[in-house]
Short mmCIF file of C-alpha atoms (C1' of nucleotides) in Angstrom, two decimals:
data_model
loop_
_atom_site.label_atom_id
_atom_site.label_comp_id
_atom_site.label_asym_id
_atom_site.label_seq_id
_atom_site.Cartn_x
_atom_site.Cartn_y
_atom_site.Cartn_z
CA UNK A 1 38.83 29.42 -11.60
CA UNK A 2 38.79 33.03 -9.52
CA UNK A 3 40.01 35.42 -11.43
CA UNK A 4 40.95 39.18 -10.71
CA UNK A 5 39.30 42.29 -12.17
CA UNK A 6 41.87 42.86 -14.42
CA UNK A 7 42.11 39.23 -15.55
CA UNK A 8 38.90 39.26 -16.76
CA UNK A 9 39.05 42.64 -18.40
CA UNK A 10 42.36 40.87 -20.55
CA UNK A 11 40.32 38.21 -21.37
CA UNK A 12 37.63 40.01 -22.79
CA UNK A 13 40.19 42.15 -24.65
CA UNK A 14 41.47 39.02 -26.51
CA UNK A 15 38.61 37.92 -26.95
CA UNK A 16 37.31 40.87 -29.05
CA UNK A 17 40.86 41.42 -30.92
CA UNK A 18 41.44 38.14 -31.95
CA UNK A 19 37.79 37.65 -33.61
CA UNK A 20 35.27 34.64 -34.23
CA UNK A 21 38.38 32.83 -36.02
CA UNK A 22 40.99 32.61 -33.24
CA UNK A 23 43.49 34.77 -34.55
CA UNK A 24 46.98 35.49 -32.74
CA UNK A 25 46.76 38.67 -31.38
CA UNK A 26 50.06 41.55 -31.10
CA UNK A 27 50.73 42.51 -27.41
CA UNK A 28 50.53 46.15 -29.04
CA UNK A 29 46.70 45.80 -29.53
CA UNK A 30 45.89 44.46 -26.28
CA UNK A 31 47.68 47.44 -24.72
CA UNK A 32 46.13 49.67 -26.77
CA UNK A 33 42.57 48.19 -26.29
CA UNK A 34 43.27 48.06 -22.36
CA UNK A 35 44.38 51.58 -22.51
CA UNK A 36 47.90 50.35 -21.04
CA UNK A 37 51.90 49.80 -21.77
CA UNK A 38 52.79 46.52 -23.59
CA UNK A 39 55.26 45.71 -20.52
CA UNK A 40 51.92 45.24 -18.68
CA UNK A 41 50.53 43.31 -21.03
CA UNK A 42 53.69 40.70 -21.34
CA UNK A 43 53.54 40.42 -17.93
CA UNK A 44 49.78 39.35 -17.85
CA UNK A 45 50.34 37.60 -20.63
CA UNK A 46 52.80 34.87 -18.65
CA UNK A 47 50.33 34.71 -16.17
CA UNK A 48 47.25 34.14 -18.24
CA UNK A 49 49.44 31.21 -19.76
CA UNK A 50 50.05 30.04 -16.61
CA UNK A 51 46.50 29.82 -15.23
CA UNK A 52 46.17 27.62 -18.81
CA UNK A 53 43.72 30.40 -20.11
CA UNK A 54 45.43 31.14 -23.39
CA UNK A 55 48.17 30.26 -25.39
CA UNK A 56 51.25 32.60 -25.77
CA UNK A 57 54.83 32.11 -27.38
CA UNK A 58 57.52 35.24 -26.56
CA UNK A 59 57.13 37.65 -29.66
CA UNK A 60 54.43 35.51 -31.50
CA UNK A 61 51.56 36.59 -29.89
CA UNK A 62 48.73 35.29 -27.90
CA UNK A 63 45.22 33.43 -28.25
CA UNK A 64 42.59 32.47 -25.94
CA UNK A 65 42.60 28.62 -25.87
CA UNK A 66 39.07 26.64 -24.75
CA UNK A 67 38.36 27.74 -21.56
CA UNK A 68 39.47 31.25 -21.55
CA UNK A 69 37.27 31.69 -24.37
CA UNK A 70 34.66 29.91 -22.47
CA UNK A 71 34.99 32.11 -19.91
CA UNK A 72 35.63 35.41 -21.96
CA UNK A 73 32.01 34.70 -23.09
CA UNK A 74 30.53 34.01 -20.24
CA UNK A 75 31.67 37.53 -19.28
CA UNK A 76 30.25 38.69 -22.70
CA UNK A 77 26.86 37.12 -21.57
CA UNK A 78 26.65 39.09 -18.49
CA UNK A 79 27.19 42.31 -20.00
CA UNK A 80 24.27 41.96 -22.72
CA UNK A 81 22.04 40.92 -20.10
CA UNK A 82 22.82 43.73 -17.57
CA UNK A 83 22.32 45.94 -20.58
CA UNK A 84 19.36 44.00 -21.60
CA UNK A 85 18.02 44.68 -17.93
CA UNK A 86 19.05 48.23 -17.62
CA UNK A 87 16.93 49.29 -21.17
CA UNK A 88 14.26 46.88 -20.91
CA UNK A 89 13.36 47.16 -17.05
CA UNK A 90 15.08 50.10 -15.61
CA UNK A 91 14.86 52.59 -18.64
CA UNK A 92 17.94 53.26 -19.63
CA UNK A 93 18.54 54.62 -23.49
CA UNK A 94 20.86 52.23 -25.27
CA UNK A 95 23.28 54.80 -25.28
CA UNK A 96 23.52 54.96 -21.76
CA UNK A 97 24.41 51.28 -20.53
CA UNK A 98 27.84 50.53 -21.61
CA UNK A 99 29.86 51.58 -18.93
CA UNK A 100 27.39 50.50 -16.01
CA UNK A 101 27.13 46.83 -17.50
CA UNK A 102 31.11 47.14 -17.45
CA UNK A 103 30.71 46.94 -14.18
CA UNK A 104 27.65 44.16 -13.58
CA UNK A 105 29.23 41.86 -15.68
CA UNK A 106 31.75 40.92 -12.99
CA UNK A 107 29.57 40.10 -10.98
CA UNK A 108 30.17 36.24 -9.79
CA UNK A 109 26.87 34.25 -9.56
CA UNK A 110 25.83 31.48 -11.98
CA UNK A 111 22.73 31.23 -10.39
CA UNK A 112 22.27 35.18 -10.59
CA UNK A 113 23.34 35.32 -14.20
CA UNK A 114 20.64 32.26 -14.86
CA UNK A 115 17.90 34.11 -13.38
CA UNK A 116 18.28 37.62 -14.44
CA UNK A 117 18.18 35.84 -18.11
CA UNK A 118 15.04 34.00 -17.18
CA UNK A 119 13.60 36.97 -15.67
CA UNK A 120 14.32 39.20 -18.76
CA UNK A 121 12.49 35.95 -21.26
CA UNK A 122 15.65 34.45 -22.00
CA UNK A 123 16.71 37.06 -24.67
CA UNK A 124 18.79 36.34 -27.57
CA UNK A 125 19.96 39.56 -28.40
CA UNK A 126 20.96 42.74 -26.24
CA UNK A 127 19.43 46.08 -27.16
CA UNK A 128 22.11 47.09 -29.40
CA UNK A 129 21.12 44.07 -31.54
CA UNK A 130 24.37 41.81 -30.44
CA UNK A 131 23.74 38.06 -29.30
CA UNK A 132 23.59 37.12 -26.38
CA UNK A 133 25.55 33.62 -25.95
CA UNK A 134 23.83 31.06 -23.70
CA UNK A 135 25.08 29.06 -20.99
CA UNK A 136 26.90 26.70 -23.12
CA UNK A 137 28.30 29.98 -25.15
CA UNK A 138 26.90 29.42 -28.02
CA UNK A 139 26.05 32.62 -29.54
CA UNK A 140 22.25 32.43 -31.85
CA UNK A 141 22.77 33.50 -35.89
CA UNK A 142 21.91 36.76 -36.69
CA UNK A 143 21.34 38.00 -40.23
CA UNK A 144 23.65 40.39 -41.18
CA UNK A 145 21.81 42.58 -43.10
CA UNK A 146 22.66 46.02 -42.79
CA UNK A 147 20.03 49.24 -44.09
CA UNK A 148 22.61 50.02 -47.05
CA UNK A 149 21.71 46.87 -48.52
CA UNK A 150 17.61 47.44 -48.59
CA UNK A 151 16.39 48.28 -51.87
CA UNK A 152 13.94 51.36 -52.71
CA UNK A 153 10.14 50.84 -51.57
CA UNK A 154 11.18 48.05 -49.08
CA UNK A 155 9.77 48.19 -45.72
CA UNK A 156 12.32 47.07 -42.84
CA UNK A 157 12.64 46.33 -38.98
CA UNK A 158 15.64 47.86 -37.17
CA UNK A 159 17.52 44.52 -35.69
CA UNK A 160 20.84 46.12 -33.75
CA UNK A 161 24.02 48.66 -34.24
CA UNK A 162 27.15 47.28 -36.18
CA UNK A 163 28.74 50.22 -34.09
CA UNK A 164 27.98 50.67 -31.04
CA UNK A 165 30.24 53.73 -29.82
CA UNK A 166 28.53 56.63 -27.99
CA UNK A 167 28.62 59.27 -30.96
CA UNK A 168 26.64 56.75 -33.36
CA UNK A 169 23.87 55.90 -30.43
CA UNK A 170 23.57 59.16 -29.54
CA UNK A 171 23.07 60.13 -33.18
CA UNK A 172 20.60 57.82 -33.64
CA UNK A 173 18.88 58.29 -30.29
CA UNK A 174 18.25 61.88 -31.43
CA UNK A 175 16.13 60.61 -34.58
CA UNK A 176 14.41 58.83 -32.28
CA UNK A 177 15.16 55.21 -34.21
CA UNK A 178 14.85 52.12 -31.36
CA UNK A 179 15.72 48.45 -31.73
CA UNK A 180 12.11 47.10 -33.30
CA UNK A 181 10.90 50.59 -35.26
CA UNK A 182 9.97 50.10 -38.93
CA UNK A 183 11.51 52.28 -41.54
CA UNK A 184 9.99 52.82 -44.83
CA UNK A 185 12.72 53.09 -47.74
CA UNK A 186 11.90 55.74 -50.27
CA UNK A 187 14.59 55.94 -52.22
CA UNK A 188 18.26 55.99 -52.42
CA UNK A 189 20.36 58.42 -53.47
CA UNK A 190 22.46 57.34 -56.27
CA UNK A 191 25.23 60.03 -55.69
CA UNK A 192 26.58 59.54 -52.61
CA UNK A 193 23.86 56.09 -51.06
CA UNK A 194 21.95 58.51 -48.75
CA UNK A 195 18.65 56.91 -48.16
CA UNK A 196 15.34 58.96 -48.33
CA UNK A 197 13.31 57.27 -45.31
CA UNK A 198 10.02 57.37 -43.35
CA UNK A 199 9.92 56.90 -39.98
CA UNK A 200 6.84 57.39 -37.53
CA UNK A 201 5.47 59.33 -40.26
CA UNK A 202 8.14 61.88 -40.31
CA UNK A 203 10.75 61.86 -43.53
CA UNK A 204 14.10 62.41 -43.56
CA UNK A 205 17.53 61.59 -45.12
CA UNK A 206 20.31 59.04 -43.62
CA UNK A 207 23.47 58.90 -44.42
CA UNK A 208 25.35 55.92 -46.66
CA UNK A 209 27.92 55.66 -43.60
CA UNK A 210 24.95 55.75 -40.73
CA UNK A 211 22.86 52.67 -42.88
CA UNK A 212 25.93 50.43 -42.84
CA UNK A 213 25.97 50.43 -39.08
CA UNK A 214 22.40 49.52 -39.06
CA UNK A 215 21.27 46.07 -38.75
CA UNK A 216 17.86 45.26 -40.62
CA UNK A 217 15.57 42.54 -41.04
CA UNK A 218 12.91 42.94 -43.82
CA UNK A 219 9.38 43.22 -42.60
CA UNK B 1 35.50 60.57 -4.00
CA UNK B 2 36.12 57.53 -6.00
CA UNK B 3 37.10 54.93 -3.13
CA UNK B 4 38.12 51.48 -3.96
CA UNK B 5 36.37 48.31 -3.21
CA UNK B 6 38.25 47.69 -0.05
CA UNK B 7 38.13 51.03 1.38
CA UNK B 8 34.50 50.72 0.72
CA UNK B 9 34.82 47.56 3.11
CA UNK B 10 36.61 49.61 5.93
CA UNK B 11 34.08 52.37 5.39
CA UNK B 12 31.38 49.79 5.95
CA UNK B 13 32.59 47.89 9.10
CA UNK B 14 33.26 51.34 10.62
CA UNK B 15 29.49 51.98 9.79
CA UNK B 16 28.12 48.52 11.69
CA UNK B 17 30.97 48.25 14.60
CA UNK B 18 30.41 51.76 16.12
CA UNK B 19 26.40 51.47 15.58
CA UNK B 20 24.10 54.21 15.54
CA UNK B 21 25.78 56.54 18.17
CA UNK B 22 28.99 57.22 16.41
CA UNK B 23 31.22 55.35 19.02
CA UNK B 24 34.75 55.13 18.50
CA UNK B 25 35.58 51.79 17.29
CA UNK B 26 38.73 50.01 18.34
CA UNK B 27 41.41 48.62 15.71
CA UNK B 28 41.07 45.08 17.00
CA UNK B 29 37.63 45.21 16.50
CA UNK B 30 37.46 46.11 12.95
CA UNK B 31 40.61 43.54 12.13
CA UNK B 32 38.36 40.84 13.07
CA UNK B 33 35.48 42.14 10.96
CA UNK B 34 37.13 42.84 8.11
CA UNK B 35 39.11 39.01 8.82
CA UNK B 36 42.50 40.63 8.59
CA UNK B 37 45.28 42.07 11.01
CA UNK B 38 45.34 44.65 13.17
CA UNK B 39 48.52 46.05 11.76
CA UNK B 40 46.58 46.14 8.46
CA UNK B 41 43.62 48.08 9.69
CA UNK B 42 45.94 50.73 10.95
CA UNK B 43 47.42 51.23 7.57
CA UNK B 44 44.12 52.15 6.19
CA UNK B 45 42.69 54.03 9.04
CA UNK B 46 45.67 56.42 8.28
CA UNK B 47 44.79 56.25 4.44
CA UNK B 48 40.99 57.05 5.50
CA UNK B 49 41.90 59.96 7.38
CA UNK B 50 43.88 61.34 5.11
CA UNK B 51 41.03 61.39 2.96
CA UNK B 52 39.04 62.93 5.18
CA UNK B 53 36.42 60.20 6.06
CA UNK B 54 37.41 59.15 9.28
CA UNK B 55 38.39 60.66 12.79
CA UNK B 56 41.72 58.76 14.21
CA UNK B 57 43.71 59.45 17.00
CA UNK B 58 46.59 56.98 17.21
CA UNK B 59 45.79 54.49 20.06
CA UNK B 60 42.59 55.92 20.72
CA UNK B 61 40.15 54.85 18.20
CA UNK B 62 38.20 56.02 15.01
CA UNK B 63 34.84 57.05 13.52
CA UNK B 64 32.87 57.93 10.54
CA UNK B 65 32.94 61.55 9.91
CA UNK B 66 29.90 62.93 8.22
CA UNK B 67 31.26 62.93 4.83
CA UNK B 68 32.66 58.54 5.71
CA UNK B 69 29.14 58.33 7.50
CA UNK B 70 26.95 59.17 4.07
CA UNK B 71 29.42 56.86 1.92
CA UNK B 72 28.77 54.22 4.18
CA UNK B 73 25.35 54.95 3.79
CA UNK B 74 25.08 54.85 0.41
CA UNK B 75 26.47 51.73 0.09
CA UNK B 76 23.75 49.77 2.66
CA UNK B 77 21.40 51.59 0.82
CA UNK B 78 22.70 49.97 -2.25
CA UNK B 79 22.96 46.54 -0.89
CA UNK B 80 19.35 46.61 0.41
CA UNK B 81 18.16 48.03 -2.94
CA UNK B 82 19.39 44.86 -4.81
CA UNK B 83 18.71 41.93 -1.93
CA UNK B 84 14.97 43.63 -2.53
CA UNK B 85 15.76 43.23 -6.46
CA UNK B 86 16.99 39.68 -6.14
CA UNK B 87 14.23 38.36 -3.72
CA UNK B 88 11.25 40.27 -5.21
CA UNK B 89 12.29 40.18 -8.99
CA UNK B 90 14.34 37.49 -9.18
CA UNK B 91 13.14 34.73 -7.16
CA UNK B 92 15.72 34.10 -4.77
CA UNK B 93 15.31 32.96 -0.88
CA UNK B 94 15.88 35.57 1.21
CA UNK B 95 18.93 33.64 2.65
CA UNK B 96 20.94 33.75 0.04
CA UNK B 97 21.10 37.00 -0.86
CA UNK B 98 23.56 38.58 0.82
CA UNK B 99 26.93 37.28 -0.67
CA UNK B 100 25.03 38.82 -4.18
CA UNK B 101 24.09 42.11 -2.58
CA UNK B 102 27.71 42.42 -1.08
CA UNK B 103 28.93 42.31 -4.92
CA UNK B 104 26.28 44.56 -6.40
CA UNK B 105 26.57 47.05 -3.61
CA UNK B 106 29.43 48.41 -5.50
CA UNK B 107 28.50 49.09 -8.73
CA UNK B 108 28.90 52.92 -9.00
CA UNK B 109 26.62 55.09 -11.12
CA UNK B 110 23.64 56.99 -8.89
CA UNK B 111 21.22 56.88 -11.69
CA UNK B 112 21.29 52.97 -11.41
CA UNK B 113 20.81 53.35 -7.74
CA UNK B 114 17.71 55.68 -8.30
CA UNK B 115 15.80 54.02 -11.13
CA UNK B 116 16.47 50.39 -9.28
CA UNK B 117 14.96 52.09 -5.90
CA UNK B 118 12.07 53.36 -8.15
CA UNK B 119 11.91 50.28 -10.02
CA UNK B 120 11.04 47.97 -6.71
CA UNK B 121 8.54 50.60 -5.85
CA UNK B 122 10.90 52.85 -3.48
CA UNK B 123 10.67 50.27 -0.89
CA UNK B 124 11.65 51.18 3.38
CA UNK B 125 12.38 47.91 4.35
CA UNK B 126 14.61 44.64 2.31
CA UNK B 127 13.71 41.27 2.29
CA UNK B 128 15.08 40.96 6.06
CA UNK B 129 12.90 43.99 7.18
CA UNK B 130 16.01 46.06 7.63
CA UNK B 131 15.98 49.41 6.79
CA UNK B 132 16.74 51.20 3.54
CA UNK B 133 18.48 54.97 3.87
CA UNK B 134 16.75 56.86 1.43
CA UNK B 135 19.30 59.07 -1.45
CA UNK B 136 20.07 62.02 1.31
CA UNK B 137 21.08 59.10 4.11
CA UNK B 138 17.67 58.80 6.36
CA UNK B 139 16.07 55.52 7.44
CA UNK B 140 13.41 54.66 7.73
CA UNK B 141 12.00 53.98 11.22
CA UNK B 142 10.50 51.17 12.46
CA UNK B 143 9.23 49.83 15.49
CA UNK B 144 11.50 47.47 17.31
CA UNK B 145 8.63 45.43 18.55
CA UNK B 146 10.00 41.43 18.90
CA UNK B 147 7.87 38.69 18.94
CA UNK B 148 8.77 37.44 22.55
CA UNK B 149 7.04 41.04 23.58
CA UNK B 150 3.37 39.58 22.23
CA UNK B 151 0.45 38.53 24.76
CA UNK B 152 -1.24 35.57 24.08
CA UNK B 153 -4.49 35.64 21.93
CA UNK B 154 -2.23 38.63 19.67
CA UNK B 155 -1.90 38.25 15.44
CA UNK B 156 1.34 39.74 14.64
CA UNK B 157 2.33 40.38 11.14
CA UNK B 158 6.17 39.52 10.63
CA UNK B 159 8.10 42.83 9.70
CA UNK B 160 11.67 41.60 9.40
CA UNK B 161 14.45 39.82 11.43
CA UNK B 162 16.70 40.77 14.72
CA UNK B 163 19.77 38.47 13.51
CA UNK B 164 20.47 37.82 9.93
CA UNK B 165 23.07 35.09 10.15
CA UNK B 166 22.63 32.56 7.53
CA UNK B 167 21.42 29.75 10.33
CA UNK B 168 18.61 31.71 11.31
CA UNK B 169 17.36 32.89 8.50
CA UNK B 170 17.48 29.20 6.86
CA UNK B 171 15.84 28.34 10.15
CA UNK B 172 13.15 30.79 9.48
CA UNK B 173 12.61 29.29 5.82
CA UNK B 174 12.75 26.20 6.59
CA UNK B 175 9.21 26.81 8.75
CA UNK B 176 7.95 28.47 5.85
CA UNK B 177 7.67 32.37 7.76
CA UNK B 178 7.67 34.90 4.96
CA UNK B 179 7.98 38.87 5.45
CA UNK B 180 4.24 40.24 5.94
CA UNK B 181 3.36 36.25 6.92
CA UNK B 182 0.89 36.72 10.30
CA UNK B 183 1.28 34.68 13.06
CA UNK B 184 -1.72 33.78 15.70
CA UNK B 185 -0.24 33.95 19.19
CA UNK B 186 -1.73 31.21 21.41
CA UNK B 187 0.58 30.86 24.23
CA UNK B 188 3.32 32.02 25.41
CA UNK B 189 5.24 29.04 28.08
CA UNK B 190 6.23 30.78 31.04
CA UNK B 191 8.62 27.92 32.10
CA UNK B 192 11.17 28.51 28.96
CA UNK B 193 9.23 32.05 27.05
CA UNK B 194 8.33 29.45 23.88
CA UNK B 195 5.34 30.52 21.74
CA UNK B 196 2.56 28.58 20.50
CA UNK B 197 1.41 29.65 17.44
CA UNK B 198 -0.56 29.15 14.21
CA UNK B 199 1.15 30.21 10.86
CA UNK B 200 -0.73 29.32 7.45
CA UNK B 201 -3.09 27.12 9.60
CA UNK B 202 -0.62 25.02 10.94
CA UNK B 203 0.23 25.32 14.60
CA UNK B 204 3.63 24.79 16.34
CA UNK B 205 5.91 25.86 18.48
CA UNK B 206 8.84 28.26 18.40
CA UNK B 207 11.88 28.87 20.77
CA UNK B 208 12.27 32.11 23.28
CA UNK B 209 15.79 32.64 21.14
CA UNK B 210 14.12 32.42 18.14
CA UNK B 211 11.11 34.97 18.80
CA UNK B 212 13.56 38.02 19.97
CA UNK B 213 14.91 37.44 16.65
CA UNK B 214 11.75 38.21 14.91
CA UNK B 215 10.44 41.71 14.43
CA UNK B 216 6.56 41.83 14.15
CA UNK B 217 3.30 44.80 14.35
CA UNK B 218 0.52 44.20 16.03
CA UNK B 219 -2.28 43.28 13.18
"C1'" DC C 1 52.77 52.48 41.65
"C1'" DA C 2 55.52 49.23 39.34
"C1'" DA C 3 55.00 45.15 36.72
"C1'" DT C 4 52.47 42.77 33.51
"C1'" DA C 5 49.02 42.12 29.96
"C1'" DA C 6 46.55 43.76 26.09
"C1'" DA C 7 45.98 46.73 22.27
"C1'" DT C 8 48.05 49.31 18.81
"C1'" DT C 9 51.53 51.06 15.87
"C1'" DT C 10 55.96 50.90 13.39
"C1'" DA C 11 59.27 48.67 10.48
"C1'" DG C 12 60.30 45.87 6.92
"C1'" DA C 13 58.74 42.51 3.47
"C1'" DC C 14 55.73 40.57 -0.29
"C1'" DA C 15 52.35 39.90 -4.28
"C1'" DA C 16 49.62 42.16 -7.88
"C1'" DA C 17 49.31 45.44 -11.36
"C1'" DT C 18 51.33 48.98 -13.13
"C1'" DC C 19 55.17 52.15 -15.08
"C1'" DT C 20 59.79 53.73 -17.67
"C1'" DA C 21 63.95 52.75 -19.84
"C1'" DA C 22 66.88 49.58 -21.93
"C1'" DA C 23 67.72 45.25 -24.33
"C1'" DA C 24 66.44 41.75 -27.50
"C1'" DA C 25 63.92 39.69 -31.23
"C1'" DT C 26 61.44 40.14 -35.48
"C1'" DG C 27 60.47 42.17 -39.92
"C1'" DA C 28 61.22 45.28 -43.64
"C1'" DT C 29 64.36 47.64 -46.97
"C1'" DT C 30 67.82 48.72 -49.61
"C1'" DA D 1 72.58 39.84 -46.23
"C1'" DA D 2 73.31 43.99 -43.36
"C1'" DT D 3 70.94 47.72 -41.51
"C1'" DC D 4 67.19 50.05 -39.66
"C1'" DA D 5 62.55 50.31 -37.69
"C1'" DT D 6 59.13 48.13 -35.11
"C1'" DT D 7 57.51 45.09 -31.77
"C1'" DT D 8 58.14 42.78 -27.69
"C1'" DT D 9 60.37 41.51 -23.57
"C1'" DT D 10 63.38 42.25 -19.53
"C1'" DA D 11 64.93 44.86 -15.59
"C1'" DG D 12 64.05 47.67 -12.02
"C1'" DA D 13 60.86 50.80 -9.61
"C1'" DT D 14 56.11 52.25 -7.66
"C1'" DT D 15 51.48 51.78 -5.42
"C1'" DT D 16 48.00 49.20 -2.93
"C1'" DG D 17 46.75 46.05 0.29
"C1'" DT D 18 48.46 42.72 2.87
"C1'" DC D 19 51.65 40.13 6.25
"C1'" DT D 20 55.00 39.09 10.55
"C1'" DA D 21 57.78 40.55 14.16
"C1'" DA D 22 59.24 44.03 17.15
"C1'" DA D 23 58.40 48.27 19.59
"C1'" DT D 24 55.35 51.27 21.88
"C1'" DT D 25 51.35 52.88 24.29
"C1'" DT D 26 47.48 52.06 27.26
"C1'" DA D 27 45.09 49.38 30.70
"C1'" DT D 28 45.05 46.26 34.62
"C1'" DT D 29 46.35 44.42 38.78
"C1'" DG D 30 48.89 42.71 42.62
#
DNA sequence: CAATAAATTTAGACAAATCTAAAAATGATT
DNA sequence: AATCATTTTTAGATTTGTCTAAATTTATTG
């Protein structure tokens, strides 16, 4: 199966929307999520059924079926590798690598996709934390353990992002925090759940709403 | 200028058909590169222009301006950037790269193109000894020495190939000869031009055709 | 140099991906 | 249940890149 560009970008749209339990997903959100007019998206919508990628009913809404979703991930799978490659060997900040992988991941090339993960030691997760999925697309189990949940005195490792959008990256590229670092947990504010933290020896306070949207695994 | 992937194409074919010297290519000539019509190519030789990338005179011909000249540029350089990436980093026979390059060569964002040049060391030549343009559009420049120019008794070190067509370059695997390999020049036949010569200890014999296709340097 | 051949362009059409505006279906509310 | 609001689809148009067939320009040649 070939498919366009813009086929792929739909599929990895539903894919996202509709969850890890298969939900039907609204025309509405797909054009919202692909920045375009729900007339679009019925019309790709037909066509997607067509190519027996997803299942769709007029006005009930649509779902990827098997191999769409097999193939959504496999796009998935690119992208966290490109990223993977752009941090790990070229550099990049994790802030940085979104829209550049956007563009990698469409690249066709099993054998290409197979080696860059082989050359990169088969990672499991990207380095916003997310899994990777393997060949097969299954994705590996994270624990989702975010820092609101630590308790005072706990030492912890920083495992991924719950959100990865630019403004919460770049936020958290300023303190300097990286997938791996160790944070010491002083104490936690009662008042509002700001947590008192040290990190490469330097203290400071973080937010309640920042340490839900950070990923932990205790040391 | 944000060009799309097929006027990237045109750009390109422009670039190889009228060769170093700027010619002015014919429309017939670029239709059979680019494996469409003629009545196509004139279509987008009018878009082109109108961008301002191209000279065109109706029924007389077109070429690169400057501004179509560096784009083109900047694309080859991309391609050879990642054909070095996937044969140095990633394993891959240097026959097989190109459909992967002609993918990758796309992917827009100049700080990839940078840090991957930087990453493979800034390298002059790709895995077929062709040139890469550096960031302001020079090449690198090489001497066009072939093998069928080497006296008898000569070691040569092989510096890239002549004609990159999948057969040869299979050809040229298939015997084992590597970039940097050095051949030992016993003979050259004066009844057909073959060469006699020892690669890796082993000694045999290769065609006239096939040694004008191989650039060398005297060791 | 006039006729013919070859190369090129023009004209008109089509598929893909998009849009706007209008119609239809669904759902929510009194 | 009838009405109104929301969601979704249909209809018709646009842009990009492509095609075929016909017309035009340029080149060749008897």
């Amino acid at each position: 199966m070939n498919l366009s560009l813009t086929e792929e970008n739909y599929l990895k749209a539903l894919f996202f929307i509709s969850g890890s339990e298969g939900n039907l997903v609204n025309t509405n959100a797909v054009a919202e999520r692909m920045e375009t007019k729900p007339a679009t998206v019925t019309d790709m919508l037909r066509k997607l059924k067509k190519k027996e990628l997803i299942e769709y009913q007029p006005y009930k809404g649509s779902r990827l079926n098997k191999e769409g979703r097999l193939y959504a991930i496999q796009i998935l799978r690119k992208h966290r590798l490109w990223e993977t490659f752009l941090v790990d060997k070229l550099g990049f900040g994790w802030e940085e690598v979104h829209d550049i992988a956007e563009q990698l991941e469409h690249v066709r090339s099993p054998k290409l996709t197979q080696r860059l993960a082989s050359f990169l030691g088969n990672p499991q997760f990207d380095p916003h934390g997310d899994p990777i999925p393997d060949e097969s697309g299954a994705f590996p189990i994270r624990e989702e353990l975010t820092l609101d949940r630590s308790v005072e005195g706990e030492v912890v490792i920083v495992k991924g992002v719950k959100d990865s959008s630019p403004e919460f990256l770049n936020y958290i590229a300023k303190l300097g925090i990286k997938l791996g670092d160790s944070l010491n947990v002083l104490s936690v504010e009662p008042f509002d759940g700001s947590i008192l933290l040290v990190h490469n020896r330097q203290e400071f306070r973080l937010s309640a709403q920042a340490s839900t949207n950070l990923y932990i695994s205790r040391a």
